[in-house]
Every structure is written in structure tokens, then in C-alpha cells.
Short mmCIF file of C-alpha atoms in Angstrom, two decimals:
data_model
loop_
_atom_site.label_atom_id
_atom_site.label_comp_id
_atom_site.label_asym_id
_atom_site.label_seq_id
_atom_site.Cartn_x
_atom_site.Cartn_y
_atom_site.Cartn_z
CA UNK A 1 -0.16 -0.02 -0.07
CA UNK A 2 2.81 2.37 0.59
CA UNK A 3 4.89 1.56 -3.04
CA UNK A 4 0.69 1.87 -4.09
CA UNK A 5 0.51 5.12 -2.21
CA UNK A 6 3.74 6.41 -3.94
CA UNK A 7 2.87 5.04 -7.55
CA UNK A 8 5.59 2.59 -7.26
CA UNK A 9 3.53 -0.55 -7.34
CA UNK A 10 4.66 -2.74 -9.74
CA UNK A 11 3.60 -6.78 -10.75
CA UNK A 12 6.97 -7.77 -9.79
CA UNK A 13 6.26 -6.47 -6.15
CA UNK A 14 2.76 -8.27 -6.37
CA UNK A 15 4.70 -11.34 -7.63
CA UNK A 16 6.80 -11.01 -4.79
CA UNK A 17 4.63 -10.80 -1.97
CA UNK A 18 2.47 -13.72 -3.34
CA UNK A 19 5.46 -15.65 -3.07
CA UNK A 20 6.49 -14.75 0.40
CA UNK A 21 3.20 -15.45 2.10
CA UNK A 22 2.39 -18.30 -0.16
CA UNK A 23 -0.83 -17.01 -1.79
CA UNK A 24 -1.57 -16.38 -5.40
CA UNK A 25 -1.30 -13.00 -7.32
CA UNK A 26 -4.81 -12.55 -7.51
CA UNK A 27 -5.21 -12.73 -3.47
CA UNK A 28 -2.83 -10.12 -3.10
CA UNK A 29 -4.55 -7.86 -5.74
CA UNK A 30 -7.84 -8.34 -4.06
CA UNK A 31 -6.27 -7.32 -0.94
CA UNK A 32 -4.75 -4.19 -2.40
CA UNK A 33 -8.13 -3.28 -3.72
CA UNK A 34 -10.07 -3.96 -0.47
CA UNK A 35 -7.18 -1.34 0.91
CA UNK A 36 -7.78 0.60 -1.51
CA UNK A 37 -11.83 1.31 -1.60
CA UNK A 38 -12.89 0.07 2.22
CA UNK A 39 -9.47 1.29 4.08
CA UNK A 40 -8.85 -2.00 5.40
CA UNK A 41 -5.76 -4.41 5.75
CA UNK A 42 -7.53 -7.70 7.53
CA UNK A 43 -10.61 -9.55 7.22
CA UNK A 44 -14.07 -7.82 7.10
CA UNK A 45 -15.65 -7.36 10.59
CA UNK A 46 -18.32 -9.79 11.05
CA UNK A 47 -21.37 -9.30 13.78
CA UNK A 48 -21.11 -12.35 16.25
CA UNK A 49 -22.38 -12.75 19.53
CA UNK A 50 -19.80 -12.04 22.48
CA UNK A 51 -20.30 -13.10 26.38
CA UNK A 52 -21.37 -10.35 28.34
CA UNK A 53 -20.69 -9.69 31.98
CA UNK A 54 -24.34 -10.62 32.80
CA UNK A 55 -23.89 -13.99 30.59
CA UNK A 56 -20.48 -14.82 32.52
CA UNK A 57 -22.16 -14.22 35.79
CA UNK A 58 -24.91 -16.43 34.96
CA UNK A 59 -22.37 -18.96 33.48
CA UNK A 60 -21.02 -19.31 36.64
CA UNK A 61 -24.00 -19.44 38.93
CA UNK A 62 -24.91 -22.75 36.67
CA UNK A 63 -21.08 -23.78 36.94
CA UNK A 64 -20.51 -23.49 33.38
CA UNK A 65 -23.70 -25.45 32.11
CA UNK A 66 -24.07 -23.23 28.76
CA UNK A 67 -27.35 -25.14 28.25
CA UNK A 68 -29.02 -24.15 31.49
CA UNK A 69 -27.64 -20.32 30.81
CA UNK A 70 -29.75 -20.37 27.42
CA UNK A 71 -32.78 -22.06 28.85
CA UNK A 72 -32.70 -18.95 31.51
CA UNK A 73 -32.49 -16.34 28.67
CA UNK A 74 -34.80 -17.75 26.43
CA UNK A 75 -37.55 -18.27 29.31
CA UNK A 76 -36.82 -14.28 30.31
CA UNK A 77 -36.89 -13.30 26.51
CA UNK A 78 -40.45 -14.85 26.15
CA UNK A 79 -41.66 -13.33 29.22
CA UNK A 80 -40.95 -10.14 27.91
CA UNK A 81 -42.55 -10.72 24.49
CA UNK A 82 -38.84 -10.51 22.51
CA UNK A 83 -37.78 -14.16 21.61
CA UNK A 84 -35.56 -12.88 19.07
CA UNK A 85 -33.30 -11.38 21.28
CA UNK A 86 -31.57 -14.71 22.60
CA UNK A 87 -29.32 -16.36 19.82
CA UNK A 88 -29.18 -19.53 19.43
CA UNK A 89 -27.85 -22.76 22.07
CA UNK A 90 -25.21 -23.36 19.12
CA UNK A 91 -24.32 -19.55 18.87
CA UNK A 92 -24.09 -19.15 22.61
CA UNK A 93 -21.79 -22.64 23.15
CA UNK A 94 -19.49 -21.00 20.40
CA UNK A 95 -19.08 -17.79 22.04
CA UNK A 96 -18.08 -19.43 25.14
CA UNK A 97 -15.56 -21.54 23.53
CA UNK A 98 -14.37 -18.58 21.98
CA UNK A 99 -14.35 -15.95 24.54
CA UNK A 100 -13.48 -18.24 27.57
CA UNK A 101 -10.03 -20.37 27.65
CA UNK A 102 -10.24 -23.79 28.67
CA UNK A 103 -8.91 -23.04 32.25
CA UNK A 104 -11.80 -20.49 32.50
CA UNK A 105 -14.43 -23.01 31.50
CA UNK A 106 -12.80 -25.67 34.02
CA UNK A 107 -12.92 -22.99 36.67
CA UNK A 108 -16.66 -22.23 36.31
CA UNK A 109 -17.12 -25.99 36.90
CA UNK A 110 -14.47 -26.81 39.50
CA UNK A 111 -13.55 -23.68 40.99
CA UNK A 112 -10.23 -22.14 41.49
CA UNK A 113 -8.33 -25.80 41.75
CA UNK A 114 -9.73 -26.64 38.65
CA UNK A 115 -8.73 -23.71 36.72
CA UNK A 116 -5.28 -24.02 37.96
CA UNK A 117 -4.63 -27.29 35.90
CA UNK A 118 -4.60 -25.19 32.88
CA UNK A 119 -2.28 -22.57 33.96
CA UNK A 120 1.45 -22.21 33.17
CA UNK A 121 4.13 -21.57 36.00
CA UNK A 122 7.48 -20.56 35.84
CA UNK A 123 10.60 -22.62 37.63
CA UNK A 124 12.13 -20.74 40.03
CA UNK A 125 15.91 -20.96 39.06
CA UNK A 126 18.17 -23.58 40.65
CA UNK A 127 19.86 -22.75 44.07
CA UNK A 128 22.38 -24.06 46.55
CA UNK A 129 21.48 -25.93 50.09
CA UNK A 130 20.27 -24.19 52.53
CA UNK A 131 19.71 -21.37 50.37
CA UNK A 132 15.41 -21.89 51.35
CA UNK A 133 13.72 -23.81 53.07
CA UNK A 134 9.74 -24.52 52.49
CA UNK A 135 7.47 -25.43 55.69
CA UNK A 136 4.20 -27.14 55.95
CA UNK A 137 1.43 -28.88 57.94
CA UNK A 138 0.00 -31.88 56.77
CA UNK A 139 -2.59 -33.97 58.50
CA UNK A 140 -2.43 -37.67 57.91
CA UNK A 141 -5.02 -39.47 57.11
CA UNK A 142 -4.52 -42.67 58.89
CA UNK A 143 -6.32 -43.42 62.33
CA UNK A 144 -3.59 -44.50 64.84
CA UNK A 145 -4.45 -45.59 68.65
CA UNK A 146 -3.33 -43.07 71.44
CA UNK A 147 -4.19 -44.52 74.58
CA UNK A 148 -7.39 -46.23 73.17
CA UNK A 149 -8.25 -42.89 71.48
CA UNK A 150 -8.39 -42.84 67.48
CA UNK A 151 -6.57 -39.79 66.50
CA UNK A 152 -5.29 -38.81 62.91
CA UNK A 153 -2.05 -37.29 63.51
CA UNK A 154 -0.59 -34.46 62.31
CA UNK A 155 3.12 -33.72 60.59
CA UNK A 156 5.26 -30.71 60.43
CA UNK A 157 8.17 -30.53 58.22
CA UNK A 158 10.72 -28.63 56.63
CA UNK A 159 12.60 -29.38 53.29
CA UNK A 160 15.35 -27.95 51.22
CA UNK A 161 14.47 -26.61 47.64
CA UNK A 162 17.69 -26.99 46.18
CA UNK A 163 18.51 -31.02 47.59
CA UNK A 164 15.01 -31.94 48.29
CA UNK A 165 16.06 -33.29 51.67
CA UNK A 166 13.88 -33.38 54.47
CA UNK A 167 15.66 -31.48 57.15
CA UNK A 168 13.36 -31.21 60.09
CA UNK A 169 10.28 -32.98 61.24
CA UNK A 170 7.78 -32.97 64.06
CA UNK A 171 4.61 -35.26 64.64
CA UNK A 172 1.74 -34.27 66.98
CA UNK A 173 -1.39 -36.18 67.56
CA UNK A 174 -3.94 -33.20 67.42
CA UNK A 175 -3.83 -30.30 65.16
CA UNK A 176 0.01 -28.38 65.44
CA UNK A 177 0.68 -25.19 67.55
CA UNK A 178 3.82 -23.23 67.42
CA UNK A 179 5.54 -25.49 69.57
CA UNK A 180 5.69 -28.63 66.71
CA UNK A 181 7.14 -25.15 63.98
CA UNK A 182 9.90 -24.93 66.85
CA UNK A 183 10.57 -28.35 67.28
CA UNK A 184 10.60 -29.09 63.79
CA UNK A 185 13.19 -26.23 62.92
CA UNK A 186 15.37 -26.90 65.80
CA UNK A 187 15.87 -30.68 64.54
CA UNK A 188 16.22 -28.94 61.10
CA UNK A 189 18.93 -26.48 62.41
CA UNK A 190 20.78 -29.03 64.06
CA UNK A 191 23.02 -31.33 62.57
CA UNK A 192 23.96 -33.61 65.53
CA UNK A 193 22.69 -37.11 65.74
CA UNK A 194 20.45 -38.02 64.98
CA UNK A 195 19.67 -34.93 62.82
CA UNK A 196 23.02 -34.83 60.70
CA UNK A 197 24.02 -34.16 58.00
CA UNK A 198 21.41 -32.12 57.12
CA UNK A 199 20.69 -28.91 59.25
CA UNK A 200 22.45 -25.40 59.11
CA UNK A 201 20.74 -22.03 58.81
CA UNK A 202 18.80 -21.48 55.90
CA UNK A 203 18.65 -18.36 53.89
CA UNK A 204 14.63 -17.88 54.18
CA UNK A 205 12.09 -20.00 55.17
CA UNK A 206 8.74 -19.73 52.90
CA UNK A 207 5.15 -20.40 54.46
CA UNK A 208 1.95 -20.11 53.54
CA UNK A 209 0.44 -17.56 56.51
CA UNK A 210 -0.19 -20.70 58.44
CA UNK A 211 -0.82 -18.85 62.02
CA UNK A 212 1.58 -21.24 63.98
CA UNK A 213 4.22 -20.18 61.23
CA UNK A 214 3.88 -16.54 61.47
CA UNK A 215 3.26 -16.21 65.43
CA UNK A 216 5.41 -13.99 67.44
CA UNK A 217 7.80 -16.97 68.98
CA UNK A 218 8.93 -18.44 65.20
CA UNK A 219 9.71 -14.87 64.29
CA UNK A 220 12.07 -14.06 67.45
CA UNK A 221 13.42 -17.49 67.44
CA UNK A 222 14.33 -16.96 63.33
CA UNK A 223 14.85 -13.19 63.82
CA UNK A 224 17.50 -14.05 66.26
CA UNK A 225 19.55 -15.78 63.65
CA UNK A 226 18.43 -13.22 61.11
CA UNK A 227 16.84 -15.98 58.87
CA UNK A 228 13.81 -13.76 57.01
CA UNK A 229 10.49 -15.87 56.68
CA UNK A 230 8.54 -15.47 53.10
CA UNK A 231 4.86 -15.03 53.92
CA UNK A 232 3.35 -16.65 50.50
CA UNK A 233 -0.40 -15.62 49.66
CA UNK A 234 -3.05 -18.07 51.08
CA UNK A 235 -4.79 -20.80 49.15
CA UNK A 236 -1.67 -20.95 46.64
CA UNK A 237 0.23 -24.08 47.00
CA UNK A 238 2.04 -24.04 43.78
CA UNK A 239 3.91 -21.07 45.46
CA UNK A 240 5.64 -23.64 47.48
CA UNK A 241 5.60 -26.42 45.18
CA UNK A 242 8.53 -28.43 46.94
CA UNK A 243 6.47 -29.42 50.37
CA UNK A 244 3.49 -29.60 48.30
CA UNK A 245 4.85 -32.54 46.50
CA UNK A 246 6.12 -33.92 49.52
CA UNK A 247 2.72 -34.00 50.93
CA UNK A 248 1.22 -35.59 48.04
CA UNK A 249 4.39 -38.32 47.70
CA UNK A 250 4.22 -39.27 51.74
CA UNK A 251 0.23 -40.10 50.66
CA UNK A 252 0.87 -42.21 47.89
CA UNK A 253 4.41 -43.77 48.76
CA UNK A 254 3.43 -44.44 52.43
CA UNK A 255 0.30 -43.72 54.24
CA UNK A 256 -2.02 -45.42 51.38
CA UNK A 257 -0.52 -49.12 52.69
CA UNK A 258 -1.01 -48.29 56.71
CA UNK A 259 -4.00 -50.24 58.17
CA UNK A 260 -6.58 -47.31 59.04
CA UNK A 261 -6.09 -45.33 55.91
CA UNK A 262 -8.92 -43.13 55.56
CA UNK A 263 -8.78 -42.51 51.69
CA UNK A 264 -9.10 -46.18 50.70
CA UNK A 265 -11.22 -47.31 48.23
CA UNK A 266 -13.63 -49.64 49.52
CA UNK A 267 -16.77 -51.77 48.07
CA UNK A 268 -19.89 -49.84 47.47
CA UNK A 269 -22.05 -52.03 49.21
CA UNK A 270 -20.98 -51.14 52.71
CA UNK A 271 -18.31 -49.60 54.35
CA UNK A 272 -16.38 -50.88 57.44
CA UNK A 273 -13.72 -49.40 59.22
CA UNK A 274 -10.58 -51.23 60.10
CA UNK A 275 -10.39 -52.88 63.51
CA UNK A 276 -9.00 -51.26 66.55
CA UNK A 277 -6.85 -53.85 67.31
CA UNK A 278 -5.11 -53.51 63.53
CA UNK A 279 -4.31 -49.75 64.13
CA UNK A 280 -0.99 -48.85 64.86
CA UNK A 281 0.00 -47.25 67.90
CA UNK A 282 1.14 -43.62 68.04
CA UNK A 283 4.48 -44.50 68.64
CA UNK A 284 4.76 -47.42 65.96
CA UNK A 285 3.06 -44.70 63.48
CA UNK A 286 5.70 -41.93 64.56
CA UNK A 287 8.78 -44.81 63.78
CA UNK A 288 7.15 -45.68 60.31
CA UNK A 289 7.17 -42.47 59.17
CA UNK A 290 10.32 -41.35 60.70
CA UNK A 291 11.89 -44.46 58.88
CA UNK A 292 10.10 -43.16 55.26
CA UNK A 293 11.85 -39.94 56.13
CA UNK A 294 15.19 -42.08 56.18
CA UNK A 295 14.37 -43.54 52.93
CA UNK A 296 13.80 -40.71 51.75
CA UNK A 297 16.52 -38.65 52.18
CA UNK A 298 19.23 -41.63 51.80
CA UNK A 299 17.34 -44.01 48.97
CA UNK A 300 14.76 -42.63 47.24
CA UNK A 301 15.69 -40.30 43.78
CA UNK A 302 13.41 -37.50 43.45
CA UNK A 303 12.42 -35.67 40.49
CA UNK A 304 14.35 -32.46 39.87
CA UNK A 305 17.77 -33.94 40.72
CA UNK A 306 20.33 -34.62 38.73
CA UNK A 307 22.00 -37.87 37.51
CA UNK A 308 18.78 -39.59 39.78
CA UNK A 309 20.71 -38.41 43.02
CA UNK A 310 19.66 -39.04 46.21
CA UNK A 311 18.68 -35.97 48.54
CA UNK A 312 21.90 -37.03 50.78
CA UNK A 313 23.89 -37.35 47.35
CA UNK A 314 22.86 -34.01 46.34
CA UNK A 315 23.87 -32.74 49.54
CA UNK A 316 27.19 -33.79 49.71
CA UNK A 317 28.10 -33.00 46.44
CA UNK A 318 26.80 -29.35 46.74
CA UNK A 319 30.11 -26.60 47.51
CA UNK A 320 27.89 -24.52 49.24
CA UNK A 321 28.90 -23.89 52.74
CA UNK A 322 26.93 -24.77 55.45
CA UNK A 323 26.49 -22.29 58.57
CA UNK A 324 26.42 -24.36 61.67
CA UNK A 325 24.92 -23.27 65.18
CA UNK A 326 26.76 -24.23 68.26
CA UNK A 327 24.48 -26.55 70.36
CA UNK A 328 24.47 -24.56 73.33
CA UNK A 329 22.57 -21.56 71.36
CA UNK A 330 20.36 -24.01 70.31
CA UNK A 331 19.67 -25.86 73.58
CA UNK A 332 16.40 -23.11 74.04
CA UNK A 333 15.55 -22.53 70.64
CA UNK A 334 12.09 -24.03 71.00
CA UNK A 335 11.51 -22.10 74.07
CA UNK A 336 9.07 -18.74 74.57
CA UNK A 337 9.86 -15.80 76.34
CA UNK A 338 7.11 -13.93 77.72
CA UNK A 339 9.55 -10.76 78.44
CA UNK A 340 8.77 -9.97 82.19
CA UNK A 341 10.88 -9.77 84.87
CA UNK A 342 10.63 -11.69 87.88
CA UNK A 343 11.99 -12.24 91.32
CA UNK A 344 13.24 -15.49 93.19
CA UNK A 345 11.24 -15.56 96.47
CA UNK A 346 11.31 -18.02 99.32
CA UNK A 347 8.61 -20.27 97.56
CA UNK A 348 10.41 -19.95 94.55
CA UNK A 349 9.34 -18.24 91.09
CA UNK A 350 5.50 -17.77 90.73
CA UNK A 351 4.45 -18.39 86.95
CA UNK A 352 0.96 -18.37 85.84
CA UNK A 353 -0.09 -18.17 89.30
CA UNK A 354 2.03 -21.29 90.44
CA UNK A 355 5.16 -21.52 92.22
CA UNK A 356 8.37 -23.22 90.37
CA UNK A 357 11.34 -24.88 92.43
CA UNK A 358 14.73 -26.05 91.29
CA UNK A 359 17.87 -27.21 93.49
CA UNK A 360 20.13 -24.15 92.19
CA UNK A 361 17.97 -21.60 93.93
CA UNK A 362 19.23 -21.92 97.27
CA UNK A 363 20.60 -19.13 98.63
CA UNK A 364 19.42 -16.71 95.61
CA UNK A 365 16.28 -15.35 96.80
CA UNK A 366 15.49 -11.58 95.71
CA UNK A 367 17.55 -12.28 92.46
CA UNK A 368 15.54 -10.69 89.32
CA UNK A 369 15.21 -13.35 86.81
CA UNK A 370 13.64 -13.77 83.18
CA UNK A 371 11.91 -17.20 81.85
CA UNK A 372 11.63 -19.27 78.75
CA UNK A 373 9.01 -22.34 78.56
CA UNK A 374 8.04 -24.57 76.09
CA UNK A 375 4.89 -23.36 74.72
CA UNK A 376 1.67 -25.33 75.71
CA UNK A 377 3.66 -27.07 78.55
CA UNK A 378 4.11 -25.80 82.13
CA UNK A 379 5.42 -28.65 84.03
CA UNK A 380 9.05 -27.14 83.79
CA UNK A 381 10.66 -23.78 82.84
CA UNK A 382 14.04 -22.04 82.09
CA UNK A 383 15.49 -19.39 84.31
CA UNK A 384 17.74 -16.98 83.11
CA UNK A 385 19.67 -14.00 85.02
CA UNK A 386 17.49 -10.30 84.22
CA UNK A 387 20.91 -8.94 84.41
CA UNK A 388 23.39 -11.00 81.98
CA UNK A 389 20.53 -11.99 79.52
CA UNK A 390 21.54 -15.08 78.02
CA UNK A 391 23.33 -16.52 80.90
CA UNK A 392 21.39 -19.84 81.78
CA UNK A 393 20.88 -20.07 85.72
CA UNK A 394 18.91 -23.66 85.81
CA UNK A 395 15.83 -25.42 85.56
CA UNK A 396 12.71 -25.32 87.66
CA UNK A 397 9.73 -27.37 88.05
CA UNK A 398 6.11 -27.14 89.35
CA UNK A 399 6.39 -27.49 93.02
CA UNK A 400 3.06 -28.98 93.59
CA UNK A 401 4.20 -31.79 91.25
CA UNK A 402 7.50 -31.97 92.24
CA UNK A 403 8.77 -35.44 92.87
CA UNK A 404 10.37 -36.73 95.92
CA UNK A 405 13.84 -36.99 94.29
CA UNK A 406 13.58 -33.30 93.16
CA UNK A 407 12.62 -32.03 96.80
CA UNK A 408 15.46 -33.93 98.10
CA UNK A 409 17.80 -32.52 95.86
CA UNK A 410 16.56 -28.91 97.00
CA UNK A 411 16.99 -30.03 100.56
CA UNK A 412 20.28 -31.40 99.75
CA UNK A 413 21.57 -28.06 98.06
CA UNK A 414 20.23 -26.05 101.07
CA UNK A 415 21.78 -28.14 103.76
CA UNK A 416 25.14 -28.29 101.82
CA UNK A 417 25.20 -24.39 101.63
CA UNK A 418 24.45 -24.52 105.39
CA UNK A 419 27.50 -26.64 105.90
CA UNK A 420 29.68 -24.61 103.80
CA UNK A 421 28.84 -21.48 105.28
CA UNK A 422 29.47 -23.08 109.18
CA UNK A 423 32.89 -24.08 107.85
CA UNK A 424 33.62 -20.76 106.81
CA UNK A 425 32.65 -19.19 110.07
CA UNK A 426 34.41 -21.62 111.87
CA UNK A 427 37.66 -21.18 110.04
CA UNK A 428 37.04 -17.47 110.65
CA UNK A 429 36.95 -17.58 114.27
CA UNK A 430 40.45 -19.83 114.45
CA UNK A 431 41.74 -16.48 112.30
CA UNK A 432 40.51 -14.06 114.87
CA UNK A 433 41.83 -15.94 118.25
CA UNK A 434 45.19 -16.32 119.06
CA UNK A 435 45.42 -19.91 120.60
CA UNK A 436 48.53 -20.74 123.02
CA UNK A 437 50.46 -24.00 123.99
CA UNK A 438 49.81 -25.77 127.15
CA UNK A 439 52.24 -24.70 130.27
CA UNK A 440 53.40 -27.02 133.31
CA UNK A 441 54.91 -24.30 135.20
CA UNK A 442 53.80 -20.72 136.39
CA UNK A 443 55.15 -19.18 133.23
CA UNK A 444 53.64 -16.86 130.12
CA UNK A 445 52.23 -19.47 127.34
CA UNK A 446 53.70 -18.86 124.28
CA UNK A 447 51.53 -18.83 120.66
CA UNK A 448 51.71 -21.91 118.79
CA UNK A 449 52.39 -20.36 116.01
CA UNK A 450 55.67 -17.96 115.30
CA UNK A 451 54.62 -15.14 113.54
CA UNK A 452 57.40 -13.28 111.21
CA UNK A 453 57.81 -9.67 110.47
CA UNK A 454 56.03 -10.49 107.36
CA UNK A 455 53.30 -12.21 108.75
CA UNK A 456 52.78 -9.30 111.08
CA UNK A 457 52.41 -6.76 108.30
CA UNK A 458 50.19 -9.13 106.57
CA UNK A 459 47.86 -9.39 109.51
CA UNK A 460 47.83 -5.69 110.30
CA UNK A 461 46.74 -5.06 106.46
CA UNK A 462 43.96 -7.47 105.80
CA UNK A 463 41.12 -7.70 108.42
CA UNK A 464 40.01 -11.86 109.24
CA UNK A 465 37.74 -12.30 106.61
CA UNK A 466 39.77 -11.20 103.91
CA UNK A 467 42.71 -13.24 105.00
CA UNK A 468 39.90 -16.23 105.28
CA UNK A 469 39.36 -15.38 101.46
CA UNK A 470 42.89 -15.21 100.49
CA UNK A 471 43.08 -18.62 102.07
CA UNK A 472 40.29 -20.14 100.48
CA UNK A 473 41.73 -19.36 96.99
CA UNK A 474 44.96 -20.55 98.10
CA UNK A 475 46.64 -17.54 98.64
CA UNK A 476 47.93 -17.57 101.50
CA UNK A 477 48.53 -20.41 104.23
CA UNK A 478 46.15 -21.19 106.75
CA UNK A 479 47.03 -19.57 109.77
CA UNK A 480 46.30 -21.80 113.07
#
């Protein structure tokens, strides 16, 4: 058309365009003529029915049923006296197929989860070990016997995205809370037996807005090691696909074969649950699950790893350095701190209106302390010095539930310190008094110890209490 406007369009140009586009010369001349006369360079626009917002809403109401929507529109048009206003069923079906994608049509029938099956997801670039962990809870669809009650346990675990290694696991017989998250993180970070060799500090942790993962306790625990938590959007499992794939794998590879599996296919005639005596006990189930985790890490070949590596082989082949955390720093990782200062009284330490005692408290009444405790467990607390935050003083246990051995330990420490004080006071009395030798004649008694000039200077310079302290430290000899 540009050549035609300039008067330079020739038959050779037309033949060249026809050859390049794979059409006839006549077709190219028809296109040029349509552009001259009608001003269009594409297909002639056709009037066709398109879906409006009202029709799309009706499709959502009827779950994507086009025939039901057509019947409804036709009934309304006939009631209004204008039946010709509604297109035919075939026209409506063509419009739905043309204007809505396969994913949108599936979403109208099955919701957002069905629509996701037709979406395209990008794959995150490969990373190194401990660059990112993903964590999640999973309800185990297996009934187990817990002291005579039938429960479906929950597992909380973290998986390393790069090597597909399960780094931390915690199992609870009920819906987990923040203590399960902290316990799984504790086992994941530690590399000591039996948790190694996987572990160390992750670069970041991805979760999906679970309240247990986003609570203040977990934020403080990970924040102390400068580990950020990525709060992903809710109800979007593809954002953390590694742990979601693990959730599906454990059900297909292990749980389906266990007695008490609730999703097992059964005859249509009747349903009869497994007898209680055939179910696994809770400890046995935990052992089976942990054995499967060990098999996954050391023998299984998950998809996505190079050269059919196991997670253990992929971990050991990764040259990225691992940042370990000293065990003494992890000793109280899973504990929660309420941030309050308390004093040790003669009854012990008051917490939640109950007294806690410990053998180490003898002689420390009036000391200001801070507490840390395991969430949802009040049988024991850990006590730290308030002035030197981080210095662990000892463990305190509930006084009302203290065992005979615990009470005897407290009494033993108290009596031991009393004996030590009594010995110190006796030694001080010896320093204060000068003892003489016995005499058999009417003569002045002589001191038992011959005092040198340097010792006289020492005695005049330091009082008896200081001399006793120096003697206890081994800096001077005992003066009898």
C-alpha cells in the first residue's frame, strides 16, 4: 500500500509478496483493492455474539452449564415478548468456546483449583543447599491408637528446596501449634546425631500464612539468627511446590499402605472401618514415618535432581558452605519468652499463679530473673539471669508436682550450702583468736605459731575475713 500510494507498485512487487506469503497473485491484488476501497488491511468484520458480564455471571451460577443459561435467557426473553433477542444454543456455545479459555471453563465447573490445572507456572532458578526451606503442616489421613483413642496425627516438616532433603520433622497427635513448628525447626537446624548431616541455618523460609508459622515466637526464634520468613499468599500451594509435592508423595508412597488409611477405596455395598486392634499405636506410627523420612533422604531419587541423585548425595555434592549453630545456642531455641522480669522468693518463682522451684535457687532469694518455657507445657521452665540476658541459671519445675527426688535435691543443696557457711565461720573464728601452748609451770604461755615480720604486716593490713577469703582461694597458707 505504501508503494501504491507512491505510484511505484508493479506486478513484480505483487508476485514477490504472493510468493513470500504463499498465496496467489490474485489474492494479493484483491487485498490491495480492498485496502483502496474500504480502508481495511484485515478480514471484513463480522457481527457475532459475544459474552457479556451478565452472561458470564449466569455461567458461574450454573457451574458452566451453557444449556441451562440458554434456557434461562430464553424464558426471560419469552416473558418479555421478545424471543428473537436470545441467540441460539449453538451460537451461545460457540461464543463460550471462543471467549473463554479452557482454564476459565474448568474454573466455572470446579472452582479455582480446577482452573489451576490449565495454568502455566514458571520454575524458580536452581539454588544451592540451605538457600531456602519450605515448611507446611499435613494432616495424616491414617487413624492410629493413642491410649485407647483414635486420632489422625499431623506432621510438620521442612524441606530444602535445592536438594529435596527433609531437614526437620515434628509429629503431633492433634492439630499442631507453634511448639511443633519450633521443634521441627530445631531438628532442622541442628546437625548433631540423629539429625545430621542435613541442617544449618537456611537463607530464608517459605510458608503460606499459617498462623503457627507466623506467630511472634517463631519470628523471634528465626529473627535471632537473621533468617527471614516469606509469607506467601494463602490458598496458592504452587508458590511452595516442593513441600506440597512432598505432602502428596508421602500419601502415595507410604500412607496408602498403612492400616487405618481413611481415603482407601472400598466396596460400594458397605463401609466397615478397620478394627481397632489392627491399627498402629501412635509411637509405632511415628517410627514408621521417621523411617520413611530416612529412606527418602538416603535412598529415594526425587524428580528434579541431576543424574538421579538421592537427597543425601545432592547435599554432599553441593559445594555451598553450611552455617552451623552451636548446640548451646540451640538448647533453648524452641522455648518462648514472655519478656517479664520476676524475682526469686522463698516459695520459688511465681509463673501463671503457680510456684516453681529448683535446687540451684538455694541462696538466691531476691534475684531478678527472666523465664523461657515450652509453648503449651507448664511442667518445667528455664530460668535466665535478668542482668546478663543469655546466662542460663537452671531449670525450675512445678512445686506442687515435684517428685520426692526433686524435693530431696533441693534440701540437699540447701544443707550443703549451710554446712559450707558453717565451716567458713569456724575458720574465721580461728583467724580471730590467738591460740597458746599448754604450760606446766607458772610461766607465760607461748603462741603456737611463730609469727614473722612479714606475717605481722599481713595481719595488720588485712582483716580476718579478707585473710579467710585469700586462704580459701589458696593465695596464703592457713594460719592456725
